[in-house]
């Protein structure tokens, strides 16, 4: 085992830490916002939308992330150049930052997963609080923002941290579309030194440390009363 190669690959991988954090946190943020909205739509059975989500989500959940990424990459690379030629755009697909494609795919995945997470928490919500809110004249909007959301966000913290760790690992698919992240960055030196095992170990250590930090951050936030818990 070449420990020097592990150290060098570790340092090389850390250079691309901001890329991996962008590719995991932005989809988490987008997925949380959209997922929360879709969860409330399904919980309150919004006409048409709730039924449409109920039909679409099982189909989308059955598609592997790597398959979605490859198909979207191939389709978008072909269609974008055709549209650019038709409308005389000065840029081509090769000029675009491919991180955006990964962020879109992972945001879609996070939205689907977090919609189910928030919906599950809403289903378990104490209905007596909703009845009490209605009895004192609170509107649906007021009930959501004053009673449901404060409790929902507190209860979802461990699940959100877990989802962030999942997205962190999925961001390693970035190499498929030629985006250099922690994994592919750690492997740069291995292409010339052939220390692939050491490079993979270095990348695994970085992911392991990040996962522990996210988990500990979640534990810390759970113990902090930074969110008003709400209730009636």
Tab-separated table of N, CA and C in Angstrom, residues 43 119-130 143 147-152 155 229-232:
chain	number	residue	atom	x	y	z
A	43	UNK	N	-51.251	16.438	0.176
A	43	UNK	CA	-51.892	16.319	1.484
A	43	UNK	C	-53.266	16.985	1.477
A	119	UNK	N	-44.588	14.266	2.842
A	119	UNK	CA	-45.957	13.756	2.825
A	119	UNK	C	-46.164	12.740	3.950
A	120	UNK	N	-45.159	11.905	4.191
A	120	UNK	CA	-45.256	10.940	5.290
A	120	UNK	C	-45.375	11.626	6.640
A	121	UNK	N	-44.617	12.703	6.824
A	121	UNK	CA	-44.694	13.450	8.077
A	121	UNK	C	-46.051	14.149	8.224
A	122	UNK	N	-46.592	14.638	7.107
A	122	UNK	CA	-47.900	15.295	7.159
A	122	UNK	C	-49.007	14.307	7.498
A	123	UNK	N	-48.900	13.096	6.956
A	123	UNK	CA	-49.913	12.081	7.240
A	123	UNK	C	-49.928	11.738	8.737
A	124	UNK	N	-48.739	11.749	9.363
A	124	UNK	CA	-48.639	11.419	10.784
A	124	UNK	C	-48.929	12.619	11.687
A	125	UNK	N	-49.165	13.780	11.073
A	125	UNK	CA	-49.388	14.994	11.861
A	125	UNK	C	-50.651	14.860	12.697
A	126	UNK	N	-50.596	15.416	13.904
A	126	UNK	CA	-51.731	15.363	14.829
A	126	UNK	C	-52.902	16.184	14.273
A	127	UNK	N	-53.924	15.489	13.841
A	127	UNK	CA	-55.086	16.158	13.221
A	127	UNK	C	-55.833	17.057	14.202
A	128	UNK	N	-55.718	16.768	15.491
A	128	UNK	CA	-56.432	17.587	16.472
A	128	UNK	C	-55.930	19.029	16.453
A	129	UNK	N	-54.659	19.207	16.089
A	129	UNK	CA	-54.123	20.562	15.984
A	129	UNK	C	-54.752	21.314	14.812
A	130	UNK	N	-55.000	20.599	13.718
A	130	UNK	CA	-55.650	21.229	12.568
A	130	UNK	C	-57.088	21.608	12.910
A	143	UNK	N	-52.576	28.239	9.095
A	143	UNK	CA	-52.337	26.947	9.753
A	143	UNK	C	-51.020	26.337	9.302
A	147	UNK	N	-48.424	26.600	12.333
A	147	UNK	CA	-48.534	25.352	13.100
A	147	UNK	C	-47.783	24.194	12.456
A	148	UNK	N	-48.060	23.951	11.175
A	148	UNK	CA	-47.504	22.763	10.536
A	148	UNK	C	-46.014	22.906	10.229
A	149	UNK	N	-45.635	23.989	9.531
A	149	UNK	CA	-44.247	24.139	9.079
A	149	UNK	C	-43.211	24.113	10.206
A	150	UNK	N	-43.420	24.862	11.310
A	150	UNK	CA	-42.407	24.822	12.376
A	150	UNK	C	-42.146	23.418	12.893
A	151	UNK	N	-43.196	22.622	13.053
A	151	UNK	CA	-43.024	21.260	13.546
A	151	UNK	C	-42.466	20.345	12.464
A	152	UNK	N	-42.907	20.555	11.229
A	152	UNK	CA	-42.474	19.715	10.113
A	152	UNK	C	-40.978	19.859	9.851
A	155	UNK	N	-38.963	18.082	12.609
A	155	UNK	CA	-39.023	16.625	12.500
A	155	UNK	C	-38.263	16.097	11.282
A	229	UNK	N	-41.372	25.584	17.553
A	229	UNK	CA	-42.033	24.302	17.300
A	229	UNK	C	-43.505	24.438	16.952
A	230	UNK	N	-44.089	25.546	17.237
A	230	UNK	CA	-45.488	25.745	16.848
A	230	UNK	C	-46.423	24.923	17.697
A	231	UNK	N	-47.651	24.783	17.168
A	231	UNK	CA	-48.653	24.027	17.905
A	231	UNK	C	-49.764	24.943	18.368
A	232	UNK	N	-50.863	24.307	18.702
A	232	UNK	CA	-52.016	25.069	19.175
A	232	UNK	C	-52.328	24.690	20.595
